[in-house]
Tab-separated table of C-alpha atoms in Angstrom:
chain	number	residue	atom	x	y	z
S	147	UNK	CA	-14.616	-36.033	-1.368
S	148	UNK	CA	-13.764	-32.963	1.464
S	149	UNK	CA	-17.013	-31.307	1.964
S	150	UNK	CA	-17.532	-27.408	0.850
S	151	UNK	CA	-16.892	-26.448	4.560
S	152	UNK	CA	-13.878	-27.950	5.031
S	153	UNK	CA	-12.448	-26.763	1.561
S	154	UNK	CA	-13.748	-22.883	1.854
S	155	UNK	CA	-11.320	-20.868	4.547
S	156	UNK	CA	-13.606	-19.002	7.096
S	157	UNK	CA	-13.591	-15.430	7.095
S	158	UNK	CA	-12.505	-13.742	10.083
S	159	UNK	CA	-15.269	-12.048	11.970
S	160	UNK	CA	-14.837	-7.801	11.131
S	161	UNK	CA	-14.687	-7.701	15.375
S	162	UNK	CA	-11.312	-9.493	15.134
S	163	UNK	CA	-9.497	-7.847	12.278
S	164	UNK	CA	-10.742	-4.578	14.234
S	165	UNK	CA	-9.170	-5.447	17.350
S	166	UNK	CA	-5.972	-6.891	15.287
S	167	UNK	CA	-5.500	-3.741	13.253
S	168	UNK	CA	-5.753	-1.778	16.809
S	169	UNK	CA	-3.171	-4.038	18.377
S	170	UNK	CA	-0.792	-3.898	15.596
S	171	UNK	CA	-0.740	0.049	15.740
S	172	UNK	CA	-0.609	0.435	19.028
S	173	UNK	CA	2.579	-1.458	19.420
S	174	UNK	CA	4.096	0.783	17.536
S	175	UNK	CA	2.360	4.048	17.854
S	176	UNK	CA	1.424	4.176	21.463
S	177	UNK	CA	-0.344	7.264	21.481
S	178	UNK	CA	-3.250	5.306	19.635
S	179	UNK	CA	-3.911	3.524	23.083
S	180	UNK	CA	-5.521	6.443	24.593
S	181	UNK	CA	-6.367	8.525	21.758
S	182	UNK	CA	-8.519	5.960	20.054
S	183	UNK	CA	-10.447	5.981	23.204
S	184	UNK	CA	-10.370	9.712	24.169
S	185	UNK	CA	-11.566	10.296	20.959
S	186	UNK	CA	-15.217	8.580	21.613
S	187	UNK	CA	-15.351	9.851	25.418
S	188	UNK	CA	-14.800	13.415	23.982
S	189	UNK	CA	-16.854	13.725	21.134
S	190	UNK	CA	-19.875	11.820	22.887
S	191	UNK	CA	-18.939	14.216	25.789
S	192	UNK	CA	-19.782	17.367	23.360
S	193	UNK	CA	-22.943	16.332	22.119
S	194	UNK	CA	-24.033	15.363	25.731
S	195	UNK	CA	-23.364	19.116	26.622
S	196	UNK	CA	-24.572	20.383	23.980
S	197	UNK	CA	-27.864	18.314	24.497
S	198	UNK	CA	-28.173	19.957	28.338
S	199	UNK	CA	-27.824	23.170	26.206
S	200	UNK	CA	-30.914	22.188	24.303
S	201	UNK	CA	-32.629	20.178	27.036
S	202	UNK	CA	-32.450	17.168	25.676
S	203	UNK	CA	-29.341	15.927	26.578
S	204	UNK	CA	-30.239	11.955	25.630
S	205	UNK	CA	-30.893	11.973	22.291
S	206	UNK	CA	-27.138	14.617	20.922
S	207	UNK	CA	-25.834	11.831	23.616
S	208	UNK	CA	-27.265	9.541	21.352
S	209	UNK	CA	-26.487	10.816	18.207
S	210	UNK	CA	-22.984	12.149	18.902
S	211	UNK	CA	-22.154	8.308	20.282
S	212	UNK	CA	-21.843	6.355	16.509
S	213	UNK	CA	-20.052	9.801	15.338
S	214	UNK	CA	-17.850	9.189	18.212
S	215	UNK	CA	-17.135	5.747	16.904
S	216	UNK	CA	-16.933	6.709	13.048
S	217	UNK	CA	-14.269	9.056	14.042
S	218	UNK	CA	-12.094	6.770	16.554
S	219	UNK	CA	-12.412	4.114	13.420
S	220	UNK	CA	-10.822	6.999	10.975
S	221	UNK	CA	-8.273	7.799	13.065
S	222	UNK	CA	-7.580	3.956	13.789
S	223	UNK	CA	-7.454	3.481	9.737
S	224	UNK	CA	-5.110	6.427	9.342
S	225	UNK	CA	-2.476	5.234	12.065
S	226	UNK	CA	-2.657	1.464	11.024
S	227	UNK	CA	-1.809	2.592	7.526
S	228	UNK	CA	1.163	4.485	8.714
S	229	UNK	CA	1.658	2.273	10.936
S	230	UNK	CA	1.864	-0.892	8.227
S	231	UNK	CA	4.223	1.508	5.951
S	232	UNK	CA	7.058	2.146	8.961
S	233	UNK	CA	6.886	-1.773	9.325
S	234	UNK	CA	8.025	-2.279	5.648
S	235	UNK	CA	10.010	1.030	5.011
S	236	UNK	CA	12.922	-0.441	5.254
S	237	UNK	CA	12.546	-3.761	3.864
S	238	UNK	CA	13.700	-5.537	0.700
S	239	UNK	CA	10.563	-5.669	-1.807
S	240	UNK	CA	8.741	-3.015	0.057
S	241	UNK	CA	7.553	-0.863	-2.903
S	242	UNK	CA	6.649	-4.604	-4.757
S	243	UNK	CA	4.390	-5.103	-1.571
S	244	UNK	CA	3.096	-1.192	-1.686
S	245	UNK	CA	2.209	-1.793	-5.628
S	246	UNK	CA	0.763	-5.299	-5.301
S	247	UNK	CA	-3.186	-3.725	-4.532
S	248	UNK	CA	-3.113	-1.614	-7.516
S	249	UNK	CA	-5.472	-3.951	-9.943
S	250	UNK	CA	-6.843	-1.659	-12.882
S	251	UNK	CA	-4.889	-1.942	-15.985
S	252	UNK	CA	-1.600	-2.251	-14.133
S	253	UNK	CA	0.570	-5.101	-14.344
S	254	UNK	CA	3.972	-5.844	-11.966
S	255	UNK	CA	6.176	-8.850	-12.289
S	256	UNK	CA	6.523	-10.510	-8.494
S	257	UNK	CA	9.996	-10.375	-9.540
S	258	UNK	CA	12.406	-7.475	-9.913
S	259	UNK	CA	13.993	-6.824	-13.196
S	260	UNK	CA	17.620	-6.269	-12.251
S	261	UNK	CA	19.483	-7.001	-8.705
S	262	UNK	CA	22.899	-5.397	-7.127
S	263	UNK	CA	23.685	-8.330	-5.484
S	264	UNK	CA	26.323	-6.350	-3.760
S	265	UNK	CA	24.212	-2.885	-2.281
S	266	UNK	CA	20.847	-4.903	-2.634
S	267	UNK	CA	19.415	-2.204	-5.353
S	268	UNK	CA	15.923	-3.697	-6.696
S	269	UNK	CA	14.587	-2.658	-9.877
S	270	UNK	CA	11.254	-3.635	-9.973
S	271	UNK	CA	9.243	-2.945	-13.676
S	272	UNK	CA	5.380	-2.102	-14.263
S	273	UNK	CA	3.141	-1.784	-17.363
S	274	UNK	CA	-0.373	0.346	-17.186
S	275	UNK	CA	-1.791	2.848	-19.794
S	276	UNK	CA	0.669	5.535	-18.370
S	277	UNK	CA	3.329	2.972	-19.740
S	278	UNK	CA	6.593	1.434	-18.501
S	279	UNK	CA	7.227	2.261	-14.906
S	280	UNK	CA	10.534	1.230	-13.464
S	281	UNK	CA	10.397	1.230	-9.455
S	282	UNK	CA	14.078	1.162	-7.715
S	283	UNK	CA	14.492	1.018	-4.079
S	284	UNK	CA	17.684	2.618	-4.129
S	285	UNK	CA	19.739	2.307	-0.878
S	286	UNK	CA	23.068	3.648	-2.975
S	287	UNK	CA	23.463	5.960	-5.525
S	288	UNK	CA	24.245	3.941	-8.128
S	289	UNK	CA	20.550	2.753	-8.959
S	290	UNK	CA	21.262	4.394	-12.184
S	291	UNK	CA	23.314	2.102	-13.492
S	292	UNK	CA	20.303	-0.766	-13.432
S	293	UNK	CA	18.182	2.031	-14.925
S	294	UNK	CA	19.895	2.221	-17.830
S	295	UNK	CA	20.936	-1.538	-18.339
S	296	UNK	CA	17.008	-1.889	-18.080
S	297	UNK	CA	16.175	0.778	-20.547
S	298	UNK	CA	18.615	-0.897	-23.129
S	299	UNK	CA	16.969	-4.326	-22.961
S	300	UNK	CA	13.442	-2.321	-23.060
S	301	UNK	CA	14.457	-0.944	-26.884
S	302	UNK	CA	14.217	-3.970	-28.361
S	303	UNK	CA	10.862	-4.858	-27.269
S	304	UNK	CA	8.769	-1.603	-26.719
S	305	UNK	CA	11.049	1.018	-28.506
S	306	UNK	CA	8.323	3.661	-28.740
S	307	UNK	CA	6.558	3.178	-25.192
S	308	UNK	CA	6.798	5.837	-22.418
S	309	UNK	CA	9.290	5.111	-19.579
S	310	UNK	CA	8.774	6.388	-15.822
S	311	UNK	CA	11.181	6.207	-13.230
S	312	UNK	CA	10.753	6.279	-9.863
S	313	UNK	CA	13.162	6.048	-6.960
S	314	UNK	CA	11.767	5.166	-3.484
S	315	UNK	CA	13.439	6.531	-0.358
S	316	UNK	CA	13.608	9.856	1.787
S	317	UNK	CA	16.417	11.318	0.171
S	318	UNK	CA	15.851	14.255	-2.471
S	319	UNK	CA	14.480	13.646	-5.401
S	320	UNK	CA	12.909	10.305	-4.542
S	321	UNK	CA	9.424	9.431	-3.126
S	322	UNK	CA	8.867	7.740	0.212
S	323	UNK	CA	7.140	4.495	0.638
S	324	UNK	CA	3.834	5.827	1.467
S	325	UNK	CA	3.287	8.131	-1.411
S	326	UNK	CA	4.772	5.344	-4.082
S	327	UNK	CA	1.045	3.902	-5.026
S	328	UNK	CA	-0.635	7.442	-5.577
S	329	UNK	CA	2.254	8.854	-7.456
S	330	UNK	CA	2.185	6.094	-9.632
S	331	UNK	CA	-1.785	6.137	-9.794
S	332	UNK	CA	-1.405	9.924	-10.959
S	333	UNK	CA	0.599	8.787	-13.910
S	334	UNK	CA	-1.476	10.516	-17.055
S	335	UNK	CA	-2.560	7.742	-19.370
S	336	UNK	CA	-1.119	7.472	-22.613
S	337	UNK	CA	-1.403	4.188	-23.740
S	338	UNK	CA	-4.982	2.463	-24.565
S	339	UNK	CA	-5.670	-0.808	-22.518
S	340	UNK	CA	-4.965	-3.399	-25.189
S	341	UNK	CA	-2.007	-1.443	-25.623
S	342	UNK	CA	-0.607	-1.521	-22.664
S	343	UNK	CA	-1.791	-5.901	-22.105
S	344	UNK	CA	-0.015	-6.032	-25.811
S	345	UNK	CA	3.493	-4.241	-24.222
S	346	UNK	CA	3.175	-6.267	-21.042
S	347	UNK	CA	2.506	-9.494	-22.862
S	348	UNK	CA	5.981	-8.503	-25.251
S	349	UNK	CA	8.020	-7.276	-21.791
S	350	UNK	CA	6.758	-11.153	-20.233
S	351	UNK	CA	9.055	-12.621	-22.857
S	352	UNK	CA	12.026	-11.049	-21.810
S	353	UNK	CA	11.627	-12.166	-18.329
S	354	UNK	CA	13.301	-10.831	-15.130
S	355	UNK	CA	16.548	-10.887	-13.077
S	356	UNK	CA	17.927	-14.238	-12.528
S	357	UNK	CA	20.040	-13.306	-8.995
S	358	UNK	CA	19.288	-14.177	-5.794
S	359	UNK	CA	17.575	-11.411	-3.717
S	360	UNK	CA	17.754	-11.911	0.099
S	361	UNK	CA	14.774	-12.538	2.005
S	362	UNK	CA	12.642	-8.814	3.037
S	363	UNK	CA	9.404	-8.646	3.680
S	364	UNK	CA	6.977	-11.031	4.563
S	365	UNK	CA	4.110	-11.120	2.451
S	366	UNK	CA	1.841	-12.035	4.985
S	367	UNK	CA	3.074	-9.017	7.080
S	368	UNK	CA	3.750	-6.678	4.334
S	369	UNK	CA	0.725	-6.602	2.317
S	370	UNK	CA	-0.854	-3.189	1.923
S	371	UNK	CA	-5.095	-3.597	1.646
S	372	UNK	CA	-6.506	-1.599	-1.154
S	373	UNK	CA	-9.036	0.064	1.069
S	374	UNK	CA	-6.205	1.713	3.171
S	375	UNK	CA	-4.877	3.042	-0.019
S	376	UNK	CA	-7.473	4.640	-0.805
């Protein structure tokens, strides 16, 4: 029998996701290098000078030091976030990826619904209490055509259940990457939670697209926490 040890994955230490979330952004935002540190020199800098002010410059040294840090690890947070969505902007699955930490009352398939095999148009489907959400990552404009092949097979089995559709990209009238999980967390609820498990559970039957969709992001890569979300 493998011991408890040796079955249980060890958590990496918060030092080293810190320094691996620093060295991720700063590859690709290089102005993160010396603002992450100018940021504690300055603002334990000010509370030094203001302590000389009060005669006491040791302790505001003191005390402006962890704000110092608090602050660097804010701005670190908001650049690795934007950082992690310019990695996956352009990537196949990308808005599956961006959707994957939202866990209350919301369900997505892993799956998209419907495929252009030909211009690589996804059409990814949700259920929550706002109701059916269709996400297509649109890189022509003929995503409506999957749109409305979708909405036809979602008659038969949820008739009288709200429908949301949301286009990701930069063009007008479609939302970028970054904004995709609060738009669809600002959704206004109108279905009750065993109604919207009861539509999911009758949408599960009909299943999903059977094509093959190339190879985008890497999960391991592309995974968006829920605390950066937030």
């Amino acid at each position: 029998m493998a011991k408890n040890s040796e079955a249980t994955p060890k958590k990496t230490p918060w030092y080293k996701l810190l320094w691996q979330a620093y060295t991720f952004t700063k590859s690709r935002d290089k102005v993160v290098g010396w603002l992450v540190p100018v940021t504690v020199v300055a603002v334990t800098g000010i509370g030094v000078g203001v302590g000389f002010l009060l005669h006491n410059p040791w302790f505001w040294g003191f005390l402006a030091f962890p704000i110092s840090l608090i602050l660097a690890l804010l701005l670190l947070t908001r650049r690795f976030s934007k950082a992690q969505y310019a990695e996956i902007e352009d990537q196949i699955g990308a808005s599956r990826a961006v959707l994957q930490p939202l866990k209350r009352g919301w369900y997505f398939g892993e799956e998209p619904v419907a495929v252009d095999p030909k211009t690589q148009d996804l059409l990814f489907r949700g259920v929550g209490r706002p109701g059916i959400v269709l996400i297509g990552e649109a890189r022509s404009g003929r995503i409506q055509k999957l749109v409305a092949e979708e909405k036809r097979r979602l008659s038969r089995a949820a008739k009288d259940v709200p429908i949301t559709v949301i286009e990701v990209g930069n063009r007008d009238g479609q939302v970028p990457i970054a904004k995709l999980a609060n738009t669809v967390r600002k959704l206004k609820p109108k279905l009750t939670r065993n109604e919207a498990a009861e539509v999911e559970r009758r949408l599960s039957a009909l299943g999903g697209a059977k094509l093959p969709v190339p190879k985008g992001v890497d999960p391991m890569r592309a995974r968006i926490s829920r605390r950066d979300m937030r």
